[in-house]
PDB file of N, CA and C in Angstrom:
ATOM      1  N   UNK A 190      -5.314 -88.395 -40.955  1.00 57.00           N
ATOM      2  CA  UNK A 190      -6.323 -89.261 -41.547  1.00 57.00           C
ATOM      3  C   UNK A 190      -7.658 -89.145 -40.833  1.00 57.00           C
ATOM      4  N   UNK A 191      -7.650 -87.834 -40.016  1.00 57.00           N
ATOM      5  CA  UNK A 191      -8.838 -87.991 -39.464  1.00 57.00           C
ATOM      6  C   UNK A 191      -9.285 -88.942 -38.073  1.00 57.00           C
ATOM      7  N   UNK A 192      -8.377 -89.513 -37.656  1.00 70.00           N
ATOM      8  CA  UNK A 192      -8.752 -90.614 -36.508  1.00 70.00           C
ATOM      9  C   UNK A 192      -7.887 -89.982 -35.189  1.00 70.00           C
ATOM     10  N   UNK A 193      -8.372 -89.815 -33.913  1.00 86.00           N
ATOM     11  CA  UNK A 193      -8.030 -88.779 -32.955  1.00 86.00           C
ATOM     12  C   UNK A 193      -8.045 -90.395 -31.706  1.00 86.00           C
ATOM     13  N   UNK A 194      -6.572 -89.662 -31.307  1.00 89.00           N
ATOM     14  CA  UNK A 194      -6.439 -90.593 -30.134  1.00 89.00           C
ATOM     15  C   UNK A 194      -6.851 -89.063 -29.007  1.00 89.00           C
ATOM     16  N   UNK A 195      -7.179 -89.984 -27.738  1.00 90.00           N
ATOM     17  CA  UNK A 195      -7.315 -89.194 -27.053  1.00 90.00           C
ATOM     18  C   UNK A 195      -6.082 -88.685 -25.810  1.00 90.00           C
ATOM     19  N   UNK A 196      -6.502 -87.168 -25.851  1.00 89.00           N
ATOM     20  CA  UNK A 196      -4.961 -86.294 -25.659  1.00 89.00           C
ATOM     21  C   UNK A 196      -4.413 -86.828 -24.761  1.00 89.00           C
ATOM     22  N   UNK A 197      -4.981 -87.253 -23.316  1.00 90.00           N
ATOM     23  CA  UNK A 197      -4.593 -87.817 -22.047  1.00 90.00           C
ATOM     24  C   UNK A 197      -3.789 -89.069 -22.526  1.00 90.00           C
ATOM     25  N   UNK A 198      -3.944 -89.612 -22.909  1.00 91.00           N
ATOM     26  CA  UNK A 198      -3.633 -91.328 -23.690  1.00 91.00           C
ATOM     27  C   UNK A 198      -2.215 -90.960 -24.330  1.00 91.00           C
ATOM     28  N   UNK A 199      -1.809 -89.893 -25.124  1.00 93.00           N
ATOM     29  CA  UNK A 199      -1.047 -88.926 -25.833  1.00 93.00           C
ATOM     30  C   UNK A 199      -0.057 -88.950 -25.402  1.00 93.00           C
ATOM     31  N   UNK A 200      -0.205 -87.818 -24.053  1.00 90.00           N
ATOM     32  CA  UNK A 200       0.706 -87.409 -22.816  1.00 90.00           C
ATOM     33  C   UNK A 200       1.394 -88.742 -22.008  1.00 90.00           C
ATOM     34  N   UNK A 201       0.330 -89.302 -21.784  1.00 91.00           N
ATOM     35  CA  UNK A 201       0.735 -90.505 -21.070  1.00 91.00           C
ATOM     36  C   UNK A 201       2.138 -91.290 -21.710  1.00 91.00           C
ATOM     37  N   UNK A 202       1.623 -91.400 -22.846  1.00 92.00           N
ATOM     38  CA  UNK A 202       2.682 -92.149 -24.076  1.00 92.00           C
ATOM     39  C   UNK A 202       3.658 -91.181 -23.792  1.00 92.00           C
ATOM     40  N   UNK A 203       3.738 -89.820 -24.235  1.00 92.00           N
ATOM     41  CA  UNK A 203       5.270 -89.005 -24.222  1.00 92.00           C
ATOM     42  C   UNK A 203       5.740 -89.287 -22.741  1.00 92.00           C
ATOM     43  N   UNK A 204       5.431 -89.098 -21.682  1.00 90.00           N
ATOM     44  CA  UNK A 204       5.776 -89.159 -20.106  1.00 90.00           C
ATOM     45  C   UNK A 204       6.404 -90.839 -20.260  1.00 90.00           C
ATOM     46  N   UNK A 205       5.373 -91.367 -20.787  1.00 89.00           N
ATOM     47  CA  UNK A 205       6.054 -93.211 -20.318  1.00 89.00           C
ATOM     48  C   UNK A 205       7.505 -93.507 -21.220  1.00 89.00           C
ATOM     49  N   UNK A 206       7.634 -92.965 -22.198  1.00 90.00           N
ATOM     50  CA  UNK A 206       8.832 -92.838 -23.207  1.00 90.00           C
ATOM     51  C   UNK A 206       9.932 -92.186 -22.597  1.00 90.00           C
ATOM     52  N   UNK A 207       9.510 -90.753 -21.828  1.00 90.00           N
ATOM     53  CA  UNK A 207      10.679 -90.476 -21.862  1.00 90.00           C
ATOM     54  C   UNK A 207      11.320 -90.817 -20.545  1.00 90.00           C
ATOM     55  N   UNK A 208      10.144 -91.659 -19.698  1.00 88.00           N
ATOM     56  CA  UNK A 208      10.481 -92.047 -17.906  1.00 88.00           C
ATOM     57  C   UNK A 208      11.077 -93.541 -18.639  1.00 88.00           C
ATOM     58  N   UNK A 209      11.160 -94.458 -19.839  1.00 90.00           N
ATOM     59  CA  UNK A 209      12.007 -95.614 -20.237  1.00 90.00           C
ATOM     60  C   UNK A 209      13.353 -95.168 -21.039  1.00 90.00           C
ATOM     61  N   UNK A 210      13.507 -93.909 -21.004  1.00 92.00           N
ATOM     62  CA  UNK A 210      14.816 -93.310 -21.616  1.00 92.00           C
ATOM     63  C   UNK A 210      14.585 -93.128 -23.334  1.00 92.00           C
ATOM     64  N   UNK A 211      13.238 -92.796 -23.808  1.00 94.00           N
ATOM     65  CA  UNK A 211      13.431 -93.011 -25.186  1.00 94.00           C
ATOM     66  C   UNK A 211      13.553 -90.976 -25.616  1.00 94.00           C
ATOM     67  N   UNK A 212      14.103 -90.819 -26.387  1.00 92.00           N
ATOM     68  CA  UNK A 212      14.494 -89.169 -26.749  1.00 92.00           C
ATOM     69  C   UNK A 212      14.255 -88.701 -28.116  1.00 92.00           C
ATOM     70  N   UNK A 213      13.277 -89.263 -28.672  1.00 95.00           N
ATOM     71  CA  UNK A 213      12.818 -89.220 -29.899  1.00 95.00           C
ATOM     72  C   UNK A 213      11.414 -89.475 -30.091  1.00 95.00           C
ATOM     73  N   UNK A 214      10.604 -88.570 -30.923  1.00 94.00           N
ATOM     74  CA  UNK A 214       9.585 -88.502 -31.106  1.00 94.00           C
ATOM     75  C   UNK A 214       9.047 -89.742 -31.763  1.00 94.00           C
ATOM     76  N   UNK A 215      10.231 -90.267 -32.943  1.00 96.00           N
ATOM     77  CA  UNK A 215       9.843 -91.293 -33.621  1.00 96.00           C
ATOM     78  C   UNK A 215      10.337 -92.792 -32.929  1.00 96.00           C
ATOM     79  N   UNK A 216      11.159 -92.690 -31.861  1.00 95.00           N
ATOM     80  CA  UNK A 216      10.908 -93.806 -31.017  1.00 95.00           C
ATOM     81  C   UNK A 216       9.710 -94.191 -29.588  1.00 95.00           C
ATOM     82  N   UNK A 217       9.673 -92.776 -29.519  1.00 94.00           N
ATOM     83  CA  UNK A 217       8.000 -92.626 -28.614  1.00 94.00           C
ATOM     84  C   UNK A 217       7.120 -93.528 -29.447  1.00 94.00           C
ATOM     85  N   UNK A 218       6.981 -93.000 -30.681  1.00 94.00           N
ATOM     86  CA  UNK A 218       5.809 -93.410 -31.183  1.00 94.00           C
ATOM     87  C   UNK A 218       6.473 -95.018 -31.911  1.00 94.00           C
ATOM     88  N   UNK A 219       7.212 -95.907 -31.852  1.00 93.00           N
ATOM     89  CA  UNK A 219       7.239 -96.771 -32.233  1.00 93.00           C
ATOM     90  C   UNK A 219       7.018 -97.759 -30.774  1.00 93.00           C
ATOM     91  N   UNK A 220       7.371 -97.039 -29.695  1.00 91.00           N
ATOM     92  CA  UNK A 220       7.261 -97.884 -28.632  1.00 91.00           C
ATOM     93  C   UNK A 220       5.835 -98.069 -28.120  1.00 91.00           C
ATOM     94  N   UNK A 221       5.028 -96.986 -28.625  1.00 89.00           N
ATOM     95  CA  UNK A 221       3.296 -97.298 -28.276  1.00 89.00           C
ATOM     96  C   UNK A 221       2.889 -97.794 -29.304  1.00 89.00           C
ATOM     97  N   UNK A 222       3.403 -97.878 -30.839  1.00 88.00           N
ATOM     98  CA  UNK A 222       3.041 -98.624 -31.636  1.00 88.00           C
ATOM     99  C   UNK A 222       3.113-100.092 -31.348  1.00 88.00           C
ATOM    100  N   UNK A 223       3.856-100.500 -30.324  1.00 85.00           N
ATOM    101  CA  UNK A 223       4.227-102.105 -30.463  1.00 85.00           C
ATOM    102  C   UNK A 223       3.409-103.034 -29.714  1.00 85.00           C
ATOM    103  N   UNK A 224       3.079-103.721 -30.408  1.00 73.00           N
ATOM    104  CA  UNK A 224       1.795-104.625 -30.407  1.00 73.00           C
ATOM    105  C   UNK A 224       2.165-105.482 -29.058  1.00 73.00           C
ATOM    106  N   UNK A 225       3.015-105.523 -29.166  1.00 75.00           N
ATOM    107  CA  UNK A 225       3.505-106.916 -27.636  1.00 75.00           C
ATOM    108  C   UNK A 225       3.126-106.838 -26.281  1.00 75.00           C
ATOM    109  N   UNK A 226       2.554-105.015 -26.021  1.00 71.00           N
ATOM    110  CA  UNK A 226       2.685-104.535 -24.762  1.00 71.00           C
ATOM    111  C   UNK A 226       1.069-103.729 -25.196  1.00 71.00           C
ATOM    112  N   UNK A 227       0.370-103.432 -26.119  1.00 70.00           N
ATOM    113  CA  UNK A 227      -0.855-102.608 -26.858  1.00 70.00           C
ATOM    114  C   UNK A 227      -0.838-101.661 -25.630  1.00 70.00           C
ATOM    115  N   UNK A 228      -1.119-100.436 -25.648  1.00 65.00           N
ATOM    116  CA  UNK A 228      -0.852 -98.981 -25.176  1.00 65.00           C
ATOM    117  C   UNK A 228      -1.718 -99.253 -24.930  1.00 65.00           C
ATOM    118  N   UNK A 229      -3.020 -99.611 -25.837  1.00 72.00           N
ATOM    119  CA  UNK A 229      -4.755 -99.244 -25.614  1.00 72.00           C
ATOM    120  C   UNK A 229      -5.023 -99.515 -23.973  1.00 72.00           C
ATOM    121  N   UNK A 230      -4.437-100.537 -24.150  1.00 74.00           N
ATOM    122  CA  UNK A 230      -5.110-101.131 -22.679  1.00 74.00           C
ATOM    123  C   UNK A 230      -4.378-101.062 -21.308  1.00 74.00           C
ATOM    124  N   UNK A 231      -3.175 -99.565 -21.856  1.00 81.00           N
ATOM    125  CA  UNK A 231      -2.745 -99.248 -20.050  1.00 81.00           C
ATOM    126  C   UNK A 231      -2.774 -97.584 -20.299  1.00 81.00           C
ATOM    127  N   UNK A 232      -2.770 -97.135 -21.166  1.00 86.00           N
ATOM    128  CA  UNK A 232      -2.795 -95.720 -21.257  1.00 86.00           C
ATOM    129  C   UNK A 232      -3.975 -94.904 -21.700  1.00 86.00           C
ATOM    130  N   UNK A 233      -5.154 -96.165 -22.091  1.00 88.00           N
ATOM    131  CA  UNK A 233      -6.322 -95.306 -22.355  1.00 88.00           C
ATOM    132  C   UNK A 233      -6.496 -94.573 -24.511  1.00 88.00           C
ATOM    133  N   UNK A 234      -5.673 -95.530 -24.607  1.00 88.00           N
ATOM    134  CA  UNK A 234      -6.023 -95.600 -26.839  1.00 88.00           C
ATOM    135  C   UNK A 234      -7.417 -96.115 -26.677  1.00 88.00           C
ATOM    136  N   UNK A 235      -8.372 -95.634 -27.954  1.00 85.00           N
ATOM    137  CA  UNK A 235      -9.505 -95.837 -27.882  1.00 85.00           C
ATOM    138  C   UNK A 235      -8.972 -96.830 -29.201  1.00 85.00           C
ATOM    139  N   UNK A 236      -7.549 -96.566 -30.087  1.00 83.00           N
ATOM    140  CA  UNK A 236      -7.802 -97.749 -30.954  1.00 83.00           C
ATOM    141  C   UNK A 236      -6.129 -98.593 -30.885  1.00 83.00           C
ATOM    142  N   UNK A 237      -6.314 -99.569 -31.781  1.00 79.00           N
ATOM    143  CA  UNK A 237      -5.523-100.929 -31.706  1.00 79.00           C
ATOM    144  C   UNK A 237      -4.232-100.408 -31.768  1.00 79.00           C
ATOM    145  N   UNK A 238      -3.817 -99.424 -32.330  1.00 82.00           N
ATOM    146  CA  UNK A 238      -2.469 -99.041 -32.695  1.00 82.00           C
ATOM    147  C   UNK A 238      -2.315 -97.358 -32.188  1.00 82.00           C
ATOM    148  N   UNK A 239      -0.580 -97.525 -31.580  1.00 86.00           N
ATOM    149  CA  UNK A 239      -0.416 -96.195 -30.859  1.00 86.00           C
ATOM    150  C   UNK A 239      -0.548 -95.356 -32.315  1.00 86.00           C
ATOM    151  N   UNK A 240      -0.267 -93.939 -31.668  1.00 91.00           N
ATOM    152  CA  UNK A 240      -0.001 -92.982 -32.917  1.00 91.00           C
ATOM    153  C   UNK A 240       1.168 -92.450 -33.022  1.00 91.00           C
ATOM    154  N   UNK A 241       1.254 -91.944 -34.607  1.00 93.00           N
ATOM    155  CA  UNK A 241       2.462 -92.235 -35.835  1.00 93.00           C
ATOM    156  C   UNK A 241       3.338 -91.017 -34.842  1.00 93.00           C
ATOM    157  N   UNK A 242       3.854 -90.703 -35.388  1.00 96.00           N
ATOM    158  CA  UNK A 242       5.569 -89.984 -35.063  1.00 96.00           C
ATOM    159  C   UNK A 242       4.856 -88.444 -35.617  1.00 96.00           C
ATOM    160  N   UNK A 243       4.202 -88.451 -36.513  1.00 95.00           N
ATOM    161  CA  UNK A 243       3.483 -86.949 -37.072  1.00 95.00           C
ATOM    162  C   UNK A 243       1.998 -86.523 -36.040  1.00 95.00           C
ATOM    163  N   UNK A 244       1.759 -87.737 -35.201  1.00 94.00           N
ATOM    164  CA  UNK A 244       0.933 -87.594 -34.304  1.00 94.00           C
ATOM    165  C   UNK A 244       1.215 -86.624 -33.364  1.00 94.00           C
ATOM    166  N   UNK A 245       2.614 -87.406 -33.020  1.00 94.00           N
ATOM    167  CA  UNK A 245       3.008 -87.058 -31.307  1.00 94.00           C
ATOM    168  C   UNK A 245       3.758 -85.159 -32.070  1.00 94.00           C
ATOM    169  N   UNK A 246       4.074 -85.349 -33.141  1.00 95.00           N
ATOM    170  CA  UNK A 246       4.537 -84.034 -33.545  1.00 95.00           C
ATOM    171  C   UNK A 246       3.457 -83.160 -33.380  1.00 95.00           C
ATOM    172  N   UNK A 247       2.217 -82.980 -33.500  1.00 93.00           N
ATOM    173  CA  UNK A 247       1.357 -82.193 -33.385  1.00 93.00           C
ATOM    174  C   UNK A 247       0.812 -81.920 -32.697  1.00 93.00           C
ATOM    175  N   UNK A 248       1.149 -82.987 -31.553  1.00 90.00           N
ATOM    176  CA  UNK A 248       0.263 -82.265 -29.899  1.00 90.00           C
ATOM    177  C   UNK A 248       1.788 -81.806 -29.435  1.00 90.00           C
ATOM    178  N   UNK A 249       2.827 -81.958 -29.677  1.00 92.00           N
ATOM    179  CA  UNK A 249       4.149 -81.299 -29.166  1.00 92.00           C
ATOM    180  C   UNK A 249       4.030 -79.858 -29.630  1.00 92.00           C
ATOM    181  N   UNK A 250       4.367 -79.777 -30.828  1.00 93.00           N
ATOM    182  CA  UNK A 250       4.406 -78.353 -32.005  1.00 93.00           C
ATOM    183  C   UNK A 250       3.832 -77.276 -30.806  1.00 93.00           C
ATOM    184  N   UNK A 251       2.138 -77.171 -30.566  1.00 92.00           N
ATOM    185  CA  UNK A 251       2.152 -75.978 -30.008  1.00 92.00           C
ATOM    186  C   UNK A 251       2.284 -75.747 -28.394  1.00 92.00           C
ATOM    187  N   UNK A 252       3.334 -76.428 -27.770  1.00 89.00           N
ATOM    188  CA  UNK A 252       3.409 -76.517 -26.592  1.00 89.00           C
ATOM    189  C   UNK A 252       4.684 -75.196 -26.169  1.00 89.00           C
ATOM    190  N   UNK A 253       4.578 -74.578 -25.691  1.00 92.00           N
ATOM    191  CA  UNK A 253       5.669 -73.741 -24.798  1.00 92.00           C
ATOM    192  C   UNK A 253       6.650 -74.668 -23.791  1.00 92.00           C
ATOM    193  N   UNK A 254       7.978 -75.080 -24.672  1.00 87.00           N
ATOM    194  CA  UNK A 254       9.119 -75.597 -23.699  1.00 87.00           C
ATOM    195  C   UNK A 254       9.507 -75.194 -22.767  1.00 87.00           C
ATOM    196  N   UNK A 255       8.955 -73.554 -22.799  1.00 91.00           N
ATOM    197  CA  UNK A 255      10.167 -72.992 -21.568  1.00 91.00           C
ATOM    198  C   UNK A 255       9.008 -73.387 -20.507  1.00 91.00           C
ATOM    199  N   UNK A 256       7.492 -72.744 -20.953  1.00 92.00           N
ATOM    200  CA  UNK A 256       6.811 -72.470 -19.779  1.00 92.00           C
ATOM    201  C   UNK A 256       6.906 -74.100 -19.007  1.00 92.00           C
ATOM    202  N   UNK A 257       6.447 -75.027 -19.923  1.00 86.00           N
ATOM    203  CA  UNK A 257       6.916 -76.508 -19.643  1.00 86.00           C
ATOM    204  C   UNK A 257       7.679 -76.711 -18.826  1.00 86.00           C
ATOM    205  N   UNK A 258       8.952 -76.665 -18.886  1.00 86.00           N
ATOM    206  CA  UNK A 258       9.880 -76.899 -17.924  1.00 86.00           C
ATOM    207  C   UNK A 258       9.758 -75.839 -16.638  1.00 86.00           C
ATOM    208  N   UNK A 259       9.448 -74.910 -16.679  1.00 90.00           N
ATOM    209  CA  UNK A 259       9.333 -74.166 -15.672  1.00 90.00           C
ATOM    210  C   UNK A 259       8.367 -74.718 -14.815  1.00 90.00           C
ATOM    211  N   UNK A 260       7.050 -75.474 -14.945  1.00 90.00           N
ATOM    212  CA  UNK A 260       6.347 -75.715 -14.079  1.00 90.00           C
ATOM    213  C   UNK A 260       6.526 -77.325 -13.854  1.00 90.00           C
ATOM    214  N   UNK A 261       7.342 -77.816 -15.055  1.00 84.00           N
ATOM    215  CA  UNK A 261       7.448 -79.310 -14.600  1.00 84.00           C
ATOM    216  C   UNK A 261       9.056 -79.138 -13.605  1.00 84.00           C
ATOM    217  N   UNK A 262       9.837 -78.550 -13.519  1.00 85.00           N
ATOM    218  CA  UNK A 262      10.677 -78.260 -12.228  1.00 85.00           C
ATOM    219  C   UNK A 262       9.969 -77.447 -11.163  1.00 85.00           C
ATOM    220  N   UNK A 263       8.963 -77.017 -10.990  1.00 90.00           N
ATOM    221  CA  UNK A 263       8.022 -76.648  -9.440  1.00 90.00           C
ATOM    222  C   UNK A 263       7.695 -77.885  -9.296  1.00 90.00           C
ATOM    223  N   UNK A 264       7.363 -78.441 -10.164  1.00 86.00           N
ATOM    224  CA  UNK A 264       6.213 -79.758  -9.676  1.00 86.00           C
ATOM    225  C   UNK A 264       7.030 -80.773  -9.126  1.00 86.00           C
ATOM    226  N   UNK A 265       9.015 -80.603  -9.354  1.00 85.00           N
ATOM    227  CA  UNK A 265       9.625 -81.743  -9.058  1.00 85.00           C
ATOM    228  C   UNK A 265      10.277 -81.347  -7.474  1.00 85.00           C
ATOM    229  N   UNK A 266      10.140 -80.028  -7.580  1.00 90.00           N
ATOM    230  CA  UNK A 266      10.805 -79.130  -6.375  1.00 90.00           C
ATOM    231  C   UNK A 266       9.556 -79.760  -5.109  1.00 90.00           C
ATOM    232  N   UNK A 267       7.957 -79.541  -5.379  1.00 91.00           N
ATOM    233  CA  UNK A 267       7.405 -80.360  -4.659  1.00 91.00           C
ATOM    234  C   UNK A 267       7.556 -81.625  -4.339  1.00 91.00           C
ATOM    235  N   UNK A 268       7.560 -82.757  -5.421  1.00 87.00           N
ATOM    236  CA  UNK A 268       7.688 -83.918  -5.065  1.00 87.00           C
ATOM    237  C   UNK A 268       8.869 -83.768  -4.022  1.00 87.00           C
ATOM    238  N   UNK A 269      10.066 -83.302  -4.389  1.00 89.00           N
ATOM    239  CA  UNK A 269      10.775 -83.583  -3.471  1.00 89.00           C
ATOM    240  C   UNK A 269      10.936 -83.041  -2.307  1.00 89.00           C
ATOM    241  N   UNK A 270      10.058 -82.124  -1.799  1.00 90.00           N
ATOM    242  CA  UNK A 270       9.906 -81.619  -0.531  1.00 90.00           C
ATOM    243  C   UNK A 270       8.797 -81.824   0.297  1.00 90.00           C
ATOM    244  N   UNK A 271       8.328 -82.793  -0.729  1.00 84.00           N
ATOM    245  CA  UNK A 271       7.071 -84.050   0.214  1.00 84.00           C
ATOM    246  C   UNK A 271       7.738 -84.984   0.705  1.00 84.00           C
TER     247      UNK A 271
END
């Protein structure tokens, strides 16, 4: 519809979903949808309502899983050798 959340705000939402155990794109996006807790104002939404389930599908779609996991396990291999 033309209305752009911003990407950081995005990420944040997928990371906070899947660090509360949620494993679904369309429960990601119902859990930043929910008004009780508004995303806007801890993750950086420029508007009132998280974004839809076809949102979070489209900043996912062109992401590389493997390379993904490959550098998000370095990054955990650090944490834990700090």
């Amino acid at each position: 519809r033309g209305r752009r959340h911003p990407r950081v705000a995005l990420l944040l939402l997928l990371v906070g979903g899947l660090l509360s155990g949620l494993t679904t794109q369309r429960a990601i996006a119902r859990w930043g949808q929910d008004r009780r807790w508004r995303p806007g104002r801890w993750l950086g939404f420029t508007r009132a309502v998280g974004p839809s389930q076809s949102t979070l599908h489209r900043v996912l779609r062109p992401l590389d899983v493997a390379r993904l996991e490959l550098e998000l396990g370095h990054w955990r291999q650090q944490v834990r050798a700090a």
